[in-house]
Coordinates of C-alpha atoms in Angstrom, one line a residue:
Chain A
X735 CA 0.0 0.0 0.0
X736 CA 1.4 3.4 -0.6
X737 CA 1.9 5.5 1.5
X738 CA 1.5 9.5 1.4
X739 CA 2.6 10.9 -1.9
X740 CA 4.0 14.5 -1.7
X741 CA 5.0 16.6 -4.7
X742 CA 7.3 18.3 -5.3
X743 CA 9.7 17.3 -2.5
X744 CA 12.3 20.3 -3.4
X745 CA 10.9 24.0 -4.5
X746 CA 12.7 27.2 -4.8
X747 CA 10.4 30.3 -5.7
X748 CA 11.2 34.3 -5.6
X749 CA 9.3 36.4 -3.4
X750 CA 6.0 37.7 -5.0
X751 CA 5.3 34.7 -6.8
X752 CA 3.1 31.9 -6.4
X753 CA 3.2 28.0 -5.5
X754 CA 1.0 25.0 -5.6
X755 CA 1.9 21.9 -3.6
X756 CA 0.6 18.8 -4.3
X757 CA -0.6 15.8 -1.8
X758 CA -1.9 12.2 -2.5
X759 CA -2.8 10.5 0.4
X760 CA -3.1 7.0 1.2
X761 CA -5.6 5.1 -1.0
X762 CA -9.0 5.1 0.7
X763 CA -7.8 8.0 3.1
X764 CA -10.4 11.2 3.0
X765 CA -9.2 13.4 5.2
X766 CA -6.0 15.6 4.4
X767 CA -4.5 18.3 6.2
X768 CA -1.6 20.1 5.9
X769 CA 1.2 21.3 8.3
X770 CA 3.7 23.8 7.8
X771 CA 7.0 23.2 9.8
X772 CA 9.6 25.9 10.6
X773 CA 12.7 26.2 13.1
X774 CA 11.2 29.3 14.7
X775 CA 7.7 28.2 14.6
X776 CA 7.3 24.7 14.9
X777 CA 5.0 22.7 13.6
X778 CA 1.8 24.3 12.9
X779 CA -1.4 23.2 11.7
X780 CA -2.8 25.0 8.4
X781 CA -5.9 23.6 7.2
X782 CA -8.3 19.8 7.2
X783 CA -10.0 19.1 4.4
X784 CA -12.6 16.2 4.4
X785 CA -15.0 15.1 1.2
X786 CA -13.9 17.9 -0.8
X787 CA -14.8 19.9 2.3
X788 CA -12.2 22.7 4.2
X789 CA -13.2 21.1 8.3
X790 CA -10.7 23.4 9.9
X791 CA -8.6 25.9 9.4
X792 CA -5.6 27.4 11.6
X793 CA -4.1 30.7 12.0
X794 CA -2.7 31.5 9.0
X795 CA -3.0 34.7 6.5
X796 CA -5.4 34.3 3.8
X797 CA -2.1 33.3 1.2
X798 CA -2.5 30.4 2.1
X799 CA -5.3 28.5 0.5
X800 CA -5.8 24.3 -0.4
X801 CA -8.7 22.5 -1.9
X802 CA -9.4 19.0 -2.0
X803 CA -10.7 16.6 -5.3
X804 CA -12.9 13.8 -5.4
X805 CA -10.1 11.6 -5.8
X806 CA -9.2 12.9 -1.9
X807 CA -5.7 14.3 -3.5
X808 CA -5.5 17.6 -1.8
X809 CA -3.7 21.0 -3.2
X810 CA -2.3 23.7 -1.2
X811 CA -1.5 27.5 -3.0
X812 CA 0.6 30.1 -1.0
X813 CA 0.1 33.3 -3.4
X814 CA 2.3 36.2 -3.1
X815 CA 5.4 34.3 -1.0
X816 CA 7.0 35.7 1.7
X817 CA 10.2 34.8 2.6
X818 CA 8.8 34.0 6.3
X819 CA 7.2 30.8 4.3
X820 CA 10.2 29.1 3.6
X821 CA 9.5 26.2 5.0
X822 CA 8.7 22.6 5.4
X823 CA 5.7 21.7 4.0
X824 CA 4.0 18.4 6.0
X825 CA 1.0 16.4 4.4
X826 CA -1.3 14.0 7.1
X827 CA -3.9 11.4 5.4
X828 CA -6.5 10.1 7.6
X829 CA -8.9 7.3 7.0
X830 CA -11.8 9.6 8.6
X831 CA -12.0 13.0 9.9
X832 CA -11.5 13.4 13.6
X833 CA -8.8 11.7 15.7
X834 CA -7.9 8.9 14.0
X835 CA -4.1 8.3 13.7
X836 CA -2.4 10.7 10.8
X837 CA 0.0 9.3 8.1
X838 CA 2.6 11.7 6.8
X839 CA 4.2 12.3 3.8
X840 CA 7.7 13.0 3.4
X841 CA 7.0 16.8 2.7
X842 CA 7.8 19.7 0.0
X843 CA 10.7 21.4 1.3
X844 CA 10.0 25.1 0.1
X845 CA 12.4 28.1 -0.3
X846 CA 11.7 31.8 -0.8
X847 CA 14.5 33.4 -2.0
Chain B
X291 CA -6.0 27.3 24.8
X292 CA -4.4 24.1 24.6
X293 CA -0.5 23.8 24.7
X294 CA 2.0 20.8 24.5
X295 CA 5.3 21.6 26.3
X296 CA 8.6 19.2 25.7
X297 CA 11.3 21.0 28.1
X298 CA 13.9 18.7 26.6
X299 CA 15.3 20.8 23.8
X300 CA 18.1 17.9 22.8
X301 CA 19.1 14.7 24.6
X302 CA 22.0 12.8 23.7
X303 CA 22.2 8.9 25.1
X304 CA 25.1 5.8 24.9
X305 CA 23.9 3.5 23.2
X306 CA 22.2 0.7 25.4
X307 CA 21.1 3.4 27.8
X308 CA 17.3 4.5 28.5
X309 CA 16.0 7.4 27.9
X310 CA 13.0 8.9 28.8
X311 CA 10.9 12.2 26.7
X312 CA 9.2 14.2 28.7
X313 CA 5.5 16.1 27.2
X314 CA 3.4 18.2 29.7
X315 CA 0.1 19.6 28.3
X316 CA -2.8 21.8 28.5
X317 CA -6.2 21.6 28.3
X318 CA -9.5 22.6 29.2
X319 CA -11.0 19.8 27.1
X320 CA -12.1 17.0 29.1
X321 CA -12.0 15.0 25.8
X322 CA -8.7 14.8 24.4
X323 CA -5.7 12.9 22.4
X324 CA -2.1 12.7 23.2
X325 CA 0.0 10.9 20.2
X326 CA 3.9 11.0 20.0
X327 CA 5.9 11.1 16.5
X328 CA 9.2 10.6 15.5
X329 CA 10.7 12.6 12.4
X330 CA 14.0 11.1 11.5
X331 CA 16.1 13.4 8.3
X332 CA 14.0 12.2 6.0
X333 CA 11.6 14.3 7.4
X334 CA 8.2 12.4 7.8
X335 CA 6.3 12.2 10.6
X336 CA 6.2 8.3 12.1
X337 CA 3.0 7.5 14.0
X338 CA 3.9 6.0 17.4
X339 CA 1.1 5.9 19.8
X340 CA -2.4 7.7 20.4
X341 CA -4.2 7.9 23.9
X342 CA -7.4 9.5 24.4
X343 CA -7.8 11.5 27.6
X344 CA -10.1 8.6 29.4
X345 CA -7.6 5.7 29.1
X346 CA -4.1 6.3 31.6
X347 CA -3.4 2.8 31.2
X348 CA 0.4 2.9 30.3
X349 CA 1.5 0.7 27.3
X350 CA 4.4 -0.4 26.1
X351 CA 5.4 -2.1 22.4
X352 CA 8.9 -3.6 22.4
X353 CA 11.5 -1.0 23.9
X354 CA 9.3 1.8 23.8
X355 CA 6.8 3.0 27.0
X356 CA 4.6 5.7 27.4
X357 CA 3.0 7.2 30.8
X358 CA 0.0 8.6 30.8
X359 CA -1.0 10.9 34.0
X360 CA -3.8 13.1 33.9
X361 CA -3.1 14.4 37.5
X362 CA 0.1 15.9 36.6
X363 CA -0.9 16.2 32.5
X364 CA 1.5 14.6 31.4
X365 CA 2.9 11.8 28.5
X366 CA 6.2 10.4 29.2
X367 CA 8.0 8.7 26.6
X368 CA 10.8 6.1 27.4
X369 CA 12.6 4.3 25.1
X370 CA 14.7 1.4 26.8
X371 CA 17.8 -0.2 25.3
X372 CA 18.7 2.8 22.8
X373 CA 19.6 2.1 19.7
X374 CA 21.6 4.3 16.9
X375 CA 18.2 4.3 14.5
X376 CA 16.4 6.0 17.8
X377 CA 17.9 9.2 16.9
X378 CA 15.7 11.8 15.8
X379 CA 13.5 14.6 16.7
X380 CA 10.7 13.1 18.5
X381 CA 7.1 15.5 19.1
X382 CA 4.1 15.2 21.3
X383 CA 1.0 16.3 20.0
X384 CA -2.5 16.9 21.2
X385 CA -6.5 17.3 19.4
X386 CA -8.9 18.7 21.0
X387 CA -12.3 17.0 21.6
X388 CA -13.8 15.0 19.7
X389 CA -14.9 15.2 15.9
X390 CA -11.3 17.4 15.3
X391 CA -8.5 16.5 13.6
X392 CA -6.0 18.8 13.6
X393 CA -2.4 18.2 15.9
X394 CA -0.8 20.7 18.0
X395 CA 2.5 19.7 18.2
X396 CA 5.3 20.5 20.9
X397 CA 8.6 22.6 19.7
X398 CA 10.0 18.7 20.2
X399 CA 13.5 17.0 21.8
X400 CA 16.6 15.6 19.7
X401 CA 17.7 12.6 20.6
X402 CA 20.9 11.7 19.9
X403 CA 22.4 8.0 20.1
X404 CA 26.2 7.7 20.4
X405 CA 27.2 4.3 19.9

């Protein structure tokens, strides 16, 4: 069975621009959500999605947006980048939504030069 | 608010030694989930345990233990016998009630094995 699928794993992006990050999670999984990790920060929680669905969202600007397809594949945009979102990108694939154990992906590693 | 504290910055262990990882939390949930999860370099999060708030029985798989103790909120992690592939950055996380699903992780301890 495979496990989380993240892509890209490596990004490098001037500031202004735009990215896209792209999660598959684990087949049969519907609930995605996505985790940005920094060394100042930690790791902090972004958003849920759940049946196409945004559950949950945490405290970030409004930059930061994700959807989620039928397929369960989830998407995440950060528009106008910062470099303050240089970052680890983290994926979690759940079979369910709420409290059932989260499966990671490796992560996009993202840099804002 | 809810808040996960791991004191333990880094930690670095001789091989064969036990260590123990310590995660105090907060909450004014009554239901509640602890989970721990290691993040070697590759930089994944590994799954290790989950306890909801209404079960402190400690549990234990192979050389790893963790104690639950709501009176002093805490979720101690020991890992017995360390081994070289122990090392890595290990968090404690929490959710919130029931029906969430979203972790809030503590800043997290290195270990470090030295064989």
């Amino acid at each position: 069975k495979a496990g989380v699928t993240q892509t890209p794993r490596y990004l490098i992006k001037t500031r202004g621009q735009q990215v896209t990050l792209s999660c598959s999670p684990i087949s049969g999984h519907r609930s995605v959500s996505w985790y940005q990790q920094t060394p100042g920060q930690g790791l902090q929680f972004l958003f849920e999605y759940f049946s196409e669905t945004q559950r949950n969202k945490g405290n970030f600007p409004g930059r930061f947006s994700g959807r989620q397809f039928s397929n369960s594949r989830s998407e995440m945009n950060v528009s106008t980048l910062e470099l303050g979102d240089s970052a680890l990108y983290l994926c979690a694939s759940s079979l369910n939504a709420g409290n059932t154990e989260a499966f990671f992906g490796q992560g996009t590693r993202l840099t804002v030069v | 608010a809810q808040k996960v504290t791991q004191a333990q910055t880094e930690i670095s262990v001789v091989e064969k030694e036990d260590v123990t990882l310590d995660c105090v939390y907060e909450t004014r949930d009554t239901t509640y989930y602890l989970f721990w999860y290691k993040q070697p370099p590759s930089g994944e999060l590994v799954f290790l345990i989950r306890r909801n708030s209404f079960d402190e029985q400690n549990e234990i798989s192979g050389r790893y233990s963790w104690n639950f103790q709501k009176s002093t909120s805490s979720f101690n992690f020991t890992i017995t016998a360390s081994q070289v592939v122990d090392s890595a950055v290990y968090f404690c996380a929490l959710i919130r009630g029931a029906g969430a699903n979203n972790l809030f992780f503590g800043t997290g301890t290195r270990l470090t094995v030295i064989p």
